[in-house]
Coordinates of C-alpha atoms and ligand atoms in Angstrom, one line a residue:
M1 CA -13.4 33.4 7.8
S2 CA -14.7 34.4 11.1
T3 CA -14.2 32.0 14.3
V4 CA -16.2 29.4 14.9
A5 CA -18.2 28.9 18.2
W6 CA -17.8 25.1 19.0
E7 CA -16.2 23.4 21.6
F8 CA -14.3 19.8 21.3
K9 CA -15.5 17.0 23.3
E10 CA -13.8 13.8 23.5
E11 CA -17.4 12.2 23.6
H12 CA -17.6 12.7 19.7
F13 CA -15.3 9.3 19.8
R14 CA -16.3 7.6 22.7
G15 CA -18.2 3.9 21.9
K16 CA -17.9 4.5 18.3
R17 CA -15.4 2.9 16.1
A18 CA -12.2 4.4 13.9
L19 CA -9.8 2.5 11.3
V20 CA -6.7 4.1 11.5
T21 CA -4.1 3.3 8.4
G22 CA -0.1 3.7 9.6
A23 CA -1.3 3.0 13.4
A24 CA 2.2 1.7 14.0
G25 CA 4.4 4.9 12.8
F26 CA 5.4 8.2 14.4
L27 CA 2.1 9.9 14.4
G28 CA -0.2 6.7 13.3
S29 CA 0.5 5.4 17.1
H30 CA 0.4 8.5 19.2
L31 CA -3.3 8.9 17.4
V32 CA -4.2 5.4 18.1
D33 CA -3.3 6.3 22.0
R34 CA -5.5 9.5 21.9
L35 CA -8.5 8.0 20.2
L36 CA -8.3 4.7 22.9
A37 CA -8.2 7.3 25.5
C38 CA -11.3 9.0 24.1
G39 CA -13.0 5.4 24.6
C40 CA -13.0 4.9 20.8
Q41 CA -12.7 1.2 19.1
V42 CA -9.4 1.3 17.2
V43 CA -8.7 -0.7 14.3
G44 CA -4.9 -0.1 13.1
V45 CA -3.4 -1.1 9.9
D46 CA -0.3 -1.2 8.8
N47 CA 2.5 -3.0 6.4
L48 CA 5.4 -1.8 8.9
S49 CA 7.6 -0.8 5.9
T50 CA 8.4 2.4 8.2
G51 CA 6.4 2.0 11.3
N52 CA 7.6 -0.4 14.1
L53 CA 5.2 -2.5 16.2
Q54 CA 6.9 -1.7 19.8
N55 CA 5.2 2.2 19.1
L56 CA 1.9 0.3 19.5
A57 CA 3.1 -1.5 22.6
L58 CA 0.6 0.9 25.2
A59 CA -2.1 0.0 22.7
K60 CA -2.1 -3.5 22.7
E61 CA -3.2 -3.2 26.4
S62 CA -6.4 -2.4 25.3
P63 CA -9.5 -4.3 24.6
L64 CA -11.0 -1.5 21.9
F65 CA -7.6 -1.8 20.1
S66 CA -7.3 -4.4 17.6
F67 CA -4.7 -4.7 14.4
Y68 CA -3.8 -6.2 11.0
E69 CA -0.6 -6.1 9.5
A70 CA -1.6 -5.2 6.0
D71 CA -0.9 -3.6 3.0
I72 CA -4.0 -1.1 2.5
T73 CA -3.4 -0.5 -1.5
G74 CA -5.3 -3.9 -1.4
W75 CA -6.9 -4.3 1.9
S76 CA -10.5 -4.8 3.0
P77 CA -11.6 -4.9 7.0
P78 CA -13.6 -7.5 8.5
E79 CA -15.4 -5.1 10.7
D80 CA -18.6 -3.8 9.5
T81 CA -18.4 -0.6 9.9
F82 CA -16.8 2.8 11.0
E83 CA -17.8 5.7 12.0
F84 CA -13.7 7.4 11.1
I85 CA -11.2 7.0 8.6
F86 CA -7.9 8.4 9.5
H87 CA -5.5 7.7 6.3
L88 CA -2.1 8.5 7.7
A89 CA -0.2 5.3 5.8
S90 CA 2.5 6.6 3.3
P91 CA 6.1 6.6 4.0
A92 CA 7.0 10.5 5.3
S93 CA 10.5 11.3 5.6
P94 CA 12.9 11.9 2.6
V95 CA 15.1 9.2 3.3
D96 CA 11.9 6.5 3.9
Y97 CA 10.1 7.6 0.6
R98 CA 13.4 7.8 -1.6
R99 CA 13.9 4.3 -0.6
L100 CA 9.9 3.5 -1.4
S101 CA 9.0 5.5 -4.1
I102 CA 7.0 3.6 -6.4
E103 CA 5.5 2.1 -3.1
T104 CA 4.9 5.7 -1.9
M105 CA 2.9 7.1 -5.1
L106 CA 0.8 3.6 -4.8
V107 CA 0.0 4.3 -1.3
N108 CA -1.1 7.9 -1.8
S109 CA -3.2 6.8 -5.1
L110 CA -4.7 3.1 -4.9
G111 CA -4.2 3.2 -0.8
T112 CA -6.0 6.5 -0.9
K113 CA -8.5 5.2 -3.3
N114 CA -9.2 2.0 -1.6
L115 CA -9.4 3.6 1.5
L116 CA -12.1 6.3 0.1
D117 CA -14.4 3.7 -1.4
L118 CA -14.7 1.8 2.0
A119 CA -15.6 5.2 3.7
L120 CA -18.4 4.8 0.8
Q121 CA -19.6 1.6 1.9
R122 CA -18.9 2.1 5.5
G123 CA -20.5 5.7 6.1
A124 CA -17.5 6.6 7.6
V125 CA -15.8 10.2 8.4
F126 CA -12.2 10.3 6.1
L127 CA -9.8 12.4 7.1
L128 CA -6.7 12.4 4.8
A129 CA -2.8 13.1 6.0
S130 CA -1.7 15.5 3.8
T131 CA 1.6 17.4 3.8
S132 CA 3.4 20.7 3.7
E133 CA 4.8 19.1 0.7
V134 CA 2.2 20.2 -1.3
Y135 CA 3.5 23.8 -1.2
G136 CA 7.1 22.5 -2.9
D137 CA 9.8 25.1 -2.3
P138 CA 7.4 27.7 -1.7
L139 CA 7.4 31.4 -3.2
V140 CA 4.6 32.4 -0.3
H141 CA 5.3 32.5 3.5
P142 CA 3.4 32.1 5.3
Q143 CA 1.4 29.4 3.5
A144 CA -2.1 29.5 3.5
E145 CA -4.2 26.8 2.1
T146 CA -5.4 29.4 -0.4
Y147 CA -1.5 29.1 -1.9
W148 CA -0.9 26.3 -5.3
G149 CA 2.9 25.6 -3.8
N150 CA 5.5 25.5 -6.2
V151 CA 6.6 21.9 -7.0
N152 CA 9.3 20.3 -8.9
P153 CA 6.6 17.4 -10.9
T154 CA 9.5 15.3 -11.6
G155 CA 12.1 15.9 -9.2
L156 CA 13.5 13.6 -6.5
R157 CA 11.0 14.7 -4.1
A158 CA 7.9 14.2 -6.3
C159 CA 7.1 10.6 -5.7
Y160 CA 5.8 12.0 -2.1
D161 CA 4.5 15.9 -2.8
E162 CA 2.5 15.3 -6.3
S163 CA 1.3 12.1 -5.1
K164 CA 0.1 13.7 -1.6
R165 CA -1.2 16.2 -4.2
F166 CA -2.9 13.2 -6.2
A167 CA -4.5 12.3 -2.9
E168 CA -5.9 15.6 -1.7
V169 CA -7.7 16.1 -5.1
L170 CA -9.2 12.3 -5.1
T171 CA -10.3 13.0 -1.7
M172 CA -12.0 16.5 -3.1
E173 CA -13.5 14.4 -5.6
Y174 CA -15.0 12.0 -3.7
H175 CA -16.5 14.7 -1.8
R176 CA -17.9 16.6 -5.0
R177 CA -19.2 13.5 -6.6
Y178 CA -20.6 11.5 -3.4
G179 CA -21.1 14.0 -1.1
L180 CA -18.7 12.0 1.3
D181 CA -17.4 13.5 4.5
V182 CA -14.0 14.3 3.9
R183 CA -11.3 16.2 5.8
I184 CA -7.6 17.4 4.5
A185 CA -5.2 18.0 7.3
R186 CA -2.1 20.0 5.6
I187 CA 0.9 18.2 8.1
F188 CA 3.7 20.6 8.9
N189 CA 6.9 19.4 10.2
T190 CA 6.0 17.4 13.2
Y191 CA 8.5 15.7 16.1
G192 CA 8.5 13.9 19.3
P193 CA 8.8 10.5 20.8
R194 CA 8.4 7.6 18.5
M195 CA 10.3 9.0 15.7
R196 CA 12.8 6.7 14.1
P197 CA 16.7 7.4 15.1
D198 CA 17.7 6.8 11.3
D199 CA 14.3 8.1 9.9
G200 CA 17.1 10.9 8.1
R201 CA 14.4 14.5 9.4
V202 CA 16.7 16.9 11.4
V203 CA 15.0 16.4 14.8
P204 CA 16.0 12.9 15.5
N205 CA 19.6 13.1 13.0
F206 CA 20.4 16.4 15.4
I207 CA 19.5 14.7 18.8
I208 CA 21.4 11.9 17.9
Q209 CA 24.2 13.4 17.2
A210 CA 24.0 15.5 20.4
L211 CA 24.1 12.7 22.3
R212 CA 26.7 10.8 21.2
G213 CA 29.0 13.8 21.5
E214 CA 29.4 14.1 17.6
P215 CA 29.2 17.6 15.4
L216 CA 25.6 18.4 13.9
T217 CA 25.2 17.8 10.1
V218 CA 24.0 21.0 9.0
Y219 CA 22.4 21.1 5.3
G220 CA 23.4 23.9 3.3
D221 CA 24.4 27.2 5.4
G222 CA 21.7 26.3 8.2
R223 CA 20.1 29.6 7.3
Q224 CA 16.7 27.7 5.9
T225 CA 13.6 27.5 8.2
R226 CA 11.6 25.3 9.7
S227 CA 8.8 25.6 12.3
F228 CA 8.5 22.3 14.2
L229 CA 5.1 21.0 16.0
Y230 CA 5.2 19.1 19.0
V231 CA 3.2 15.5 18.4
A232 CA 0.6 15.9 20.9
D233 CA -0.5 19.1 19.3
Q234 CA -0.7 17.5 16.0
I235 CA -3.3 14.9 17.0
E236 CA -5.2 17.4 19.3
G237 CA -5.4 19.4 15.6
L238 CA -6.0 16.2 13.7
V239 CA -9.2 14.9 16.3
R240 CA -10.6 18.4 16.2
L241 CA -10.6 18.1 12.5
L242 CA -12.5 15.1 11.9
A243 CA -14.8 15.5 15.0
A244 CA -15.5 19.6 13.9
P245 CA -19.0 19.7 12.3
H246 CA -18.4 22.0 10.5
A247 CA -15.2 20.9 8.8
K248 CA -16.7 19.0 5.8
G249 CA -14.9 19.4 2.7
E250 CA -12.2 21.7 4.4
V251 CA -8.3 21.5 3.4
V252 CA -6.5 22.4 7.2
N253 CA -2.7 23.6 7.8
I254 CA -2.0 21.9 11.1
G255 CA 1.6 23.2 11.7
N256 CA 3.9 25.5 14.2
P257 CA 3.9 28.9 12.9
N258 CA 7.4 30.3 15.0
E259 CA 9.8 29.7 12.5
T260 CA 13.4 28.9 13.8
T261 CA 16.6 28.6 11.8
I262 CA 18.3 25.2 11.2
L263 CA 21.3 26.8 13.1
E264 CA 19.4 28.4 15.7
F265 CA 17.5 24.7 16.0
A266 CA 21.2 23.1 16.4
K267 CA 21.7 25.5 19.1
V268 CA 18.8 24.5 20.8
V269 CA 19.2 20.9 20.8
A270 CA 23.0 20.8 22.0
E271 CA 22.2 23.3 24.9
L272 CA 19.3 20.9 25.9
C273 CA 21.6 17.1 25.0
G274 CA 24.1 19.1 27.2
C275 CA 26.8 18.8 24.5
E276 CA 29.4 21.2 22.7
Y277 CA 27.3 23.0 20.2
R278 CA 29.6 22.2 17.1
V279 CA 28.2 21.6 13.6
E280 CA 29.6 20.4 10.2
Y281 CA 28.0 21.7 6.9
S282 CA 26.9 19.4 4.2
E283 CA 25.5 19.8 0.3
L284 CA 21.6 20.7 0.5
P285 CA 19.7 18.2 -0.8
P286 CA 17.8 19.0 -4.1
D287 CA 14.4 20.4 -4.0
D288 CA 15.0 21.3 -0.3
P289 CA 12.7 24.2 0.5
A290 CA 14.1 27.5 1.8
R291 CA 11.4 28.4 3.9
R292 CA 8.5 26.5 5.6
C293 CA 5.8 28.1 7.7
P294 CA 2.5 27.2 8.0
D295 CA -0.3 30.0 8.5
V296 CA -2.7 28.3 10.5
T297 CA -5.8 31.1 11.1
K298 CA -7.9 28.5 9.5
A299 CA -7.3 26.0 12.2
R300 CA -7.5 28.4 15.3
Q301 CA -11.0 29.8 13.5
L302 CA -12.3 26.7 12.6
L303 CA -10.7 24.1 15.1
G304 CA -10.1 26.2 17.9
W305 CA -6.8 25.2 18.0
E306 CA -3.5 26.5 19.0
P307 CA 0.1 24.6 19.4
K308 CA 0.5 24.2 23.1
T309 CA 4.0 23.3 23.8
S310 CA 7.2 25.2 23.3
L311 CA 10.1 23.7 21.5
V312 CA 12.0 23.7 24.6
D313 CA 9.3 21.2 26.5
G314 CA 8.9 18.7 23.6
L315 CA 12.3 18.8 22.8
R316 CA 12.8 18.2 26.5
E317 CA 10.2 14.9 25.8
T318 CA 11.6 13.8 22.7
I319 CA 15.4 13.8 24.0
A320 CA 14.5 11.7 27.0
Y321 CA 13.2 9.1 24.0
F322 CA 16.1 9.0 22.3
R323 CA 18.5 8.5 25.4
E324 CA 16.5 5.4 26.3
I325 CA 16.6 4.3 23.0
L326 CA 20.5 4.4 22.9
A327 CA 20.9 2.8 26.4
G328 CA 18.9 0.3 25.1
K329 CA 21.1 -0.5 22.1
D330 CA 24.5 0.4 24.0
Ligands
NAD1 N1 5.8 13.5 10.9 C1 5.7 14.6 10.0 O1 6.0 15.5 10.2 C2 4.9 14.6 8.6 C3 4.9 15.8 8.2 C4 4.0 15.7 6.9 C5 3.1 14.7 6.6 N2 2.9 13.8 7.4 C6 2.0 12.1 6.8 O2 1.8 11.9 8.2 C7 1.5 10.3 8.1 C8 2.2 9.5 9.0 O3 4.0 10.3 8.7 P1 4.6 9.5 9.6 O4 5.6 10.7 10.3 O5 3.7 9.2 11.2 O6 5.4 8.8 9.1 P2 5.7 7.0 9.6 O7 6.6 6.6 8.5 O8 6.0 6.9 10.9 O9 4.1 6.3 9.3 C9 3.9 5.6 8.0 C10 3.3 4.4 8.5 O10 2.7 4.2 7.2 C11 3.0 2.9 7.0 N3 2.5 2.5 5.7 C12 3.5 2.9 5.0 N4 2.9 2.4 3.3 C13 1.7 1.4 4.2 C14 0.4 0.8 3.1 N5 0.9 0.6 1.8 N6 -0.1 0.2 3.7 C15 -0.3 -0.1 5.2 N7 0.8 0.7 6.0 C16 1.5 1.4 5.0 C17 4.5 2.9 7.4 O11 4.5 1.2 8.0 C18 4.5 3.3 8.9 O12 4.2 3.0 10.1 C19 1.9 10.3 6.2 O13 0.8 10.1 5.9 C20 2.8 11.7 6.1 O14 2.6 11.9 4.9 C21 3.5 13.5 8.3

C-alpha cells in the first residue's frame, strides 16, 4: 500500500452526531472529550460495569453531550440519526474480563450485532474497537494486520480474544453483505489518565506500587515485551480511522511500535516516581504473550498517523493523575 494523500480535519465531526459506547471507560471518555472539542454532538452510553461517571465530568459540562446508563446488548437510543458510531463497550483488562467473562462475550457478540443493526438503520459509519489480543501469543513480530494470530480458543483469555475476533468478522460481514461503512481498530496497549488504579494492567500496577514505595510486581522473568501508546495518540488514531474516506472496510493497528521489556519499563516508572527500583517476581499468568509489538505501516500510510508522545512525557501525565487519586484516598 502506498501513502494516501489526505489531511485530517476536525470539521469532519463538527455539527454531526456520534454515538460512543463504553463512554464512561478509559478510552471512551477521552474519545468523548475529543469529539466534543471538534464541535460534534455526542451521545454516550455505558452500563458502568468497568467504567466510572467521574471520567465524564468534563463532558457533562458541554451542552453537546448526553448520556444513557444502559447495557448495549439490548438497547436502542431514542435519537433518530447518527453519522458515526464508535463501539468501545467491552471489559478490556484481564482482571475485568475474567470476572465478567460471559458478559464480555455477550457485549462483543450480541452488543456488536445490536450496534451494527443500529448503524444500518440510522445510516452511520461504524468503528469497532478491537484489540491486539486477536493476535493471541503471536509467532510473528511485529504484528501486521495480515497476521492471523495464535489464540488459545478455550483458555482463560479466550472470552475476550475470541469474542473480539467474532466481533471483527461480524463487522466485516455487515460490510460485505449490506455495504455498511465499517472500520476496525486493533488497539494495542494504551495508557494514560483515567485508567483505574485496580484494573490489573501493568501501567497502573507499577505506578501505584512505586508511589506507595512498594516493590513492583513483575510476572515471569520480566523479559517479555510490551509497547505502550499514550491515550491522546490512540484517540487521534481512532478519529482519523473513522474520518478517512478511503478507510471503509479496513482493519488498522493502532499502537506504539517501540517495544520495551517489562523490566526496562519498571525502571522508567520507578525513576519517574522518584522511588528506589525494587521488583518482586511472580508467576506468569497462562497464555500471557511473550512479545507484543504492532506494525503500524498501514496506519501511517492510510491515516497519516504516528505516535507523538514519548514514553517519559506520557508517563509523567499518568503519574500525576495517579498521585491525585492516591492523595484523594488518603
Ligand atoms: N485500553 C487498552 O489498552 C485497550 C487495548 C485493546 C483494546 N481496547 C478496547 O478499547 C475499548 C475500551 O477499552 P478501555 O480500556 O477504555 O476499557 P474500560 O473498561 O475502561 O471501558 C470499557 C467501557 O465499556 C463499558 N461496558 C462494558 N460492557 C458494557 C455493556 N454491555 N453495555 C454498556 N457498556 C458496557 C464499561 O462500563 C466501560 O466503561 C474496549 O472495547 C477494549 O477492548 C483497549
